[in-house]
PDB file of C-alpha atoms in Angstrom:
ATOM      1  CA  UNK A 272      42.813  61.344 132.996  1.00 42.00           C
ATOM      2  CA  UNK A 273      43.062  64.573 134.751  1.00 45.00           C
ATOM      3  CA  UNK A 274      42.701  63.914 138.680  1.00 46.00           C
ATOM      4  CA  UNK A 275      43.270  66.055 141.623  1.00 46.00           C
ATOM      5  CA  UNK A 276      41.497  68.369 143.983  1.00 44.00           C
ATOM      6  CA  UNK A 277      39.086  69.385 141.746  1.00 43.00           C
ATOM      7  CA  UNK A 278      36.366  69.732 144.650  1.00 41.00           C
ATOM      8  CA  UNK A 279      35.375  72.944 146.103  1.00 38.00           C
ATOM      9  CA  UNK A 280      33.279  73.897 148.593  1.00 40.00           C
ATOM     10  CA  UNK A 281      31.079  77.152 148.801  1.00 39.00           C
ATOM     11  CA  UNK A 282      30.946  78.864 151.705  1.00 42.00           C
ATOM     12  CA  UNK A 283      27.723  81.453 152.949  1.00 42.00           C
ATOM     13  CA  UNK A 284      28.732  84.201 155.230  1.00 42.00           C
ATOM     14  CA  UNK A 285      26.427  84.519 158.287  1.00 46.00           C
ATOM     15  CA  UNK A 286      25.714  87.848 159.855  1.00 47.00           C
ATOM     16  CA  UNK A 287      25.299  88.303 163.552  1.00 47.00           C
ATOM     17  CA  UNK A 288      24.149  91.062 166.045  1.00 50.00           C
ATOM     18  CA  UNK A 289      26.084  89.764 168.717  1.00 50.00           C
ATOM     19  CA  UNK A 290      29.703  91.512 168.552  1.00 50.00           C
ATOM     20  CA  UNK A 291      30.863  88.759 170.260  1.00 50.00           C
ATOM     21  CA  UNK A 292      30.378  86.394 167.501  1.00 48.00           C
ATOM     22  CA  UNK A 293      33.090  86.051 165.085  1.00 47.00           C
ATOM     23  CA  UNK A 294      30.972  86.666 161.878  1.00 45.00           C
ATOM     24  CA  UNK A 295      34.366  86.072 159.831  1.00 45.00           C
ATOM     25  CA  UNK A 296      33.759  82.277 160.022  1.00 46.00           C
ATOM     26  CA  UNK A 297      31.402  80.644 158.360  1.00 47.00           C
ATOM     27  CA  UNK A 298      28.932  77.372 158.271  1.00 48.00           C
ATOM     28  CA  UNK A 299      30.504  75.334 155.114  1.00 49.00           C
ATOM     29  CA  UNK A 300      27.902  74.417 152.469  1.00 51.00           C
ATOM     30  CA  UNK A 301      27.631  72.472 149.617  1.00 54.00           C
ATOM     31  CA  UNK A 302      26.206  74.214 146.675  1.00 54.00           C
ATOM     32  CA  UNK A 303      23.387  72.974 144.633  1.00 59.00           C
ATOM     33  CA  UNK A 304      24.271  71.657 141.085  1.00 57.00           C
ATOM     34  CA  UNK A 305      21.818  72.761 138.310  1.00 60.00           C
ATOM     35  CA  UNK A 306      20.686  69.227 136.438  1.00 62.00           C
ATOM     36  CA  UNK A 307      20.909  71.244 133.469  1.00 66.00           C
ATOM     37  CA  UNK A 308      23.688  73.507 133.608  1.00 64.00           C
ATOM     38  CA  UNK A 309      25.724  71.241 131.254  1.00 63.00           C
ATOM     39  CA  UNK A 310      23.464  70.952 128.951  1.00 70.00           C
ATOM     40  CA  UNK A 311      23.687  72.482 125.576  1.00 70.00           C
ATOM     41  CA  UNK A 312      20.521  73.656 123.051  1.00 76.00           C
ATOM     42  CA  UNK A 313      19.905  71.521 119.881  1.00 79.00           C
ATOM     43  CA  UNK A 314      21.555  73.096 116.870  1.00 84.00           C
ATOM     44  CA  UNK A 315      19.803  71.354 113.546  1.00 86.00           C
ATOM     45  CA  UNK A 316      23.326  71.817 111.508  1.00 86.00           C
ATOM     46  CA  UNK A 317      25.473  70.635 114.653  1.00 85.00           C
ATOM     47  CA  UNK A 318      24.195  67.298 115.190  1.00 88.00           C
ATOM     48  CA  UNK A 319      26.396  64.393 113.921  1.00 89.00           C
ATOM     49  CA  UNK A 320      24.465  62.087 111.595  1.00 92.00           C
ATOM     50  CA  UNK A 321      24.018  58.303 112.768  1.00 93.00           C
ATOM     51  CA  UNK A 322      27.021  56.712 110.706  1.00 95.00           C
ATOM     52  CA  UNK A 323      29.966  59.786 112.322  1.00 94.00           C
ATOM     53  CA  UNK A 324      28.584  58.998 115.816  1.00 91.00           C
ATOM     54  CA  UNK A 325      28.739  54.891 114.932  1.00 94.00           C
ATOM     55  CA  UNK A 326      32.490  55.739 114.113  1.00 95.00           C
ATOM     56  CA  UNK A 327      33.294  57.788 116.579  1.00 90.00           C
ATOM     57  CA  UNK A 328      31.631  54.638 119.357  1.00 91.00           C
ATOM     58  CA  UNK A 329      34.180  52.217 117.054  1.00 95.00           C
ATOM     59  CA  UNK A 330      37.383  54.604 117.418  1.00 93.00           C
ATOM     60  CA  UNK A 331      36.798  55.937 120.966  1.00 92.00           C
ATOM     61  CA  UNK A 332      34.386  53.200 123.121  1.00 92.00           C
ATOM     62  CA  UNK A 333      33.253  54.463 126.600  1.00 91.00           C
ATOM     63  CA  UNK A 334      36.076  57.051 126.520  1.00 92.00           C
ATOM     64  CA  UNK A 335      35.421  60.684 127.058  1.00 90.00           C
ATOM     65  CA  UNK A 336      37.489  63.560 126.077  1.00 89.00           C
ATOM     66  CA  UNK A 337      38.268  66.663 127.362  1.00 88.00           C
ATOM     67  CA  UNK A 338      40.540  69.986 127.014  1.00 87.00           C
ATOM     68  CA  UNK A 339      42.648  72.250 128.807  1.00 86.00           C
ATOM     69  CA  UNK A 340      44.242  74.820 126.547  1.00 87.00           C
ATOM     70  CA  UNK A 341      45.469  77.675 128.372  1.00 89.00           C
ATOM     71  CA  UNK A 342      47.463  80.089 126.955  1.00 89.00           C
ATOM     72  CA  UNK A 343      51.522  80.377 127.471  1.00 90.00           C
ATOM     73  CA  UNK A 344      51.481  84.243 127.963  1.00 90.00           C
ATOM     74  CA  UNK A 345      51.130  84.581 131.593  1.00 90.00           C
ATOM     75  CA  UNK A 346      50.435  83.069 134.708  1.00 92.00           C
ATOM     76  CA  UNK A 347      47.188  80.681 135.890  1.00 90.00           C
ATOM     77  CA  UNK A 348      45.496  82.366 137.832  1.00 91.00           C
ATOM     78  CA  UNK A 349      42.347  81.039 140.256  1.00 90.00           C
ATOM     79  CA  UNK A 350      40.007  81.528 136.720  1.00 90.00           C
ATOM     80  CA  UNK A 351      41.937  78.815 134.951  1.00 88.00           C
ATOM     81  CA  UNK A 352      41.506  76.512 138.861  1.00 85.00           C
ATOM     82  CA  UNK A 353      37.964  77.009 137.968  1.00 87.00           C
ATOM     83  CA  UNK A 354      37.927  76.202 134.268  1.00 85.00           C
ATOM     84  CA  UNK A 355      39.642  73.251 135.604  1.00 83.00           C
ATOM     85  CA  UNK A 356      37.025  72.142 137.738  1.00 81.00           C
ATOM     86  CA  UNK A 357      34.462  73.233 135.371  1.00 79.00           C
ATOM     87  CA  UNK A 358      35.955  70.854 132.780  1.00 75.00           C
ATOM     88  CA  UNK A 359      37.457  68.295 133.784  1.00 77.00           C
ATOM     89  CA  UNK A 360      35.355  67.635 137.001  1.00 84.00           C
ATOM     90  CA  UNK A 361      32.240  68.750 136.489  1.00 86.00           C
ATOM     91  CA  UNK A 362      31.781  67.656 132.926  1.00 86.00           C
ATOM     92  CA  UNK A 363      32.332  64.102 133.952  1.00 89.00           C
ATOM     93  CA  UNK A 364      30.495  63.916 136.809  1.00 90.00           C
ATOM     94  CA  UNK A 365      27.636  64.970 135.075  1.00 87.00           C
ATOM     95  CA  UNK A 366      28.183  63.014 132.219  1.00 86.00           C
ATOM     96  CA  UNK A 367      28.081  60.215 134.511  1.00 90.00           C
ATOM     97  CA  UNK A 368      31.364  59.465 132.947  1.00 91.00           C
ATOM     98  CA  UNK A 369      33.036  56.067 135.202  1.00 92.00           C
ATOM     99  CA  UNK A 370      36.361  57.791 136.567  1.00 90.00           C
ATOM    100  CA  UNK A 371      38.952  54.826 134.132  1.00 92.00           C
ATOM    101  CA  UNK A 372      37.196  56.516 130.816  1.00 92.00           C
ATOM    102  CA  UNK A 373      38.426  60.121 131.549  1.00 90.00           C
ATOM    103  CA  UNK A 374      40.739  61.515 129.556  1.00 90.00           C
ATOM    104  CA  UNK A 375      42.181  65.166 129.156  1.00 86.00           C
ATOM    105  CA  UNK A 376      44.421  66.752 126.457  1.00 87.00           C
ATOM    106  CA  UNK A 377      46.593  69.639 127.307  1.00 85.00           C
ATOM    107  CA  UNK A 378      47.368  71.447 124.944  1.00 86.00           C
ATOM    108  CA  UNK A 379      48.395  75.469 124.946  1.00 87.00           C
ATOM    109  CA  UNK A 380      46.407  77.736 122.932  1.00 86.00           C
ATOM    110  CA  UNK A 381      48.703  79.428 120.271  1.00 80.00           C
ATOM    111  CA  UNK A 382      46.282  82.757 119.553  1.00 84.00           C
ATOM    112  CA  UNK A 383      48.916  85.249 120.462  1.00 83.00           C
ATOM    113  CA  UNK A 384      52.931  83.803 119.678  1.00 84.00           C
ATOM    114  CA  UNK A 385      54.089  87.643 120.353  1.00 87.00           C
ATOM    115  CA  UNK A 386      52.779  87.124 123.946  1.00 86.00           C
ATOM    116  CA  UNK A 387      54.682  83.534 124.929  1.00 89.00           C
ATOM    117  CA  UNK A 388      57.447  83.047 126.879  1.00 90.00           C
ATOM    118  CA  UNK A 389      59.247  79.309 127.845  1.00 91.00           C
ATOM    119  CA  UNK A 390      58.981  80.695 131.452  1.00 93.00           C
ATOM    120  CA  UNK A 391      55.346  80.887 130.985  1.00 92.00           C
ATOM    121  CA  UNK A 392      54.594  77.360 129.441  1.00 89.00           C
ATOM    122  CA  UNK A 393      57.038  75.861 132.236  1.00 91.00           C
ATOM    123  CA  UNK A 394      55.157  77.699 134.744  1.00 92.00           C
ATOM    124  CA  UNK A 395      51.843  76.611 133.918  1.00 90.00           C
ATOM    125  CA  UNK A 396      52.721  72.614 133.437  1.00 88.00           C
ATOM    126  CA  UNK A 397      54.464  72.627 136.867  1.00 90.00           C
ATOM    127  CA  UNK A 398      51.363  74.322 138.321  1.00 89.00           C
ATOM    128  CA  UNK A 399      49.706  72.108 136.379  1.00 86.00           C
ATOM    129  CA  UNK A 400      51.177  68.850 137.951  1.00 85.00           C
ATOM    130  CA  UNK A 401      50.941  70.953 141.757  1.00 86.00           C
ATOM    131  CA  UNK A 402      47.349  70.714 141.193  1.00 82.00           C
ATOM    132  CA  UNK A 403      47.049  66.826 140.638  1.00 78.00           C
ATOM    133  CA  UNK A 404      46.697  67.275 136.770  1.00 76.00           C
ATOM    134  CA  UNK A 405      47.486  64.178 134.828  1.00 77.00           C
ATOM    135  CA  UNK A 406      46.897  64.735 131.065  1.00 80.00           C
ATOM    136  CA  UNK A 407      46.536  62.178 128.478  1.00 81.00           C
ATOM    137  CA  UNK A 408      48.557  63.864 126.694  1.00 76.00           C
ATOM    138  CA  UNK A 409      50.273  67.761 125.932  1.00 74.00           C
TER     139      UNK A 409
END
């Protein structure tokens, strides 16, 4: 399962009249999660029949999936740190997902071979790993 420091906090800016006030530093604040910011509209054609989910239940159990497939033609940059979070955090936690039924493929996206370099896909597993990331498997 992918683990790491996958928390952020948001931080509000204050303003202040007094010039004496250092109005660079600011109150840290939680954000408020939306309850339904994960969750997706119902799509007649997308949803599994009884018997494909019954399968899936017998091949997979309790265990959730998820993906990280960045592309090997430049460096991460703070976007993909937030896809992280968005996907591998988030998604459990509010999936209610217990933290020993995680998992996370990585996997790099292949939609531009011209574009790839070794140096990049080395790059991006050792940040990777720098960030905590443990994949299931790449």
């Amino acid at each position: 399962s992918l683990t790491g420091p996958f928390t952020f906090q948001h931080q509000t800016p204050t303003m202040s009249d007094d010039p004496n006030t250092d109005t660079d530093t600011a109150p840290s604040s939680t954000s408020t999660i939306n309850s339904k910011a994960l969750q997706a509209r119902e799509l007649e054609w997308a949803v599994n029949s009884a018997a494909l989910e019954e399968r899936h239940a017998a091949t997979n159990g309790p265990i959730i999936r998820t993906r990280f497939p960045p592309e090997p033609n430049g460096y991460l940059h703070i976007g993909h740190a937030k896809s992280m979070n968005m996907n591998f955090s988030l998604a459990f936690q509010k999936l209610n997902v217990a933290p020993e039924h995680r998992r996370t493929i990585f996997r790099y996206d292949d939609t531009n071979p011209d574009a790839e370099s070794p140096e990049y896909i080395d790059s991006i597993r050792r940040d990777l790993d720098w960030l905590g990331g443990t994949p299931e498997r790449t």
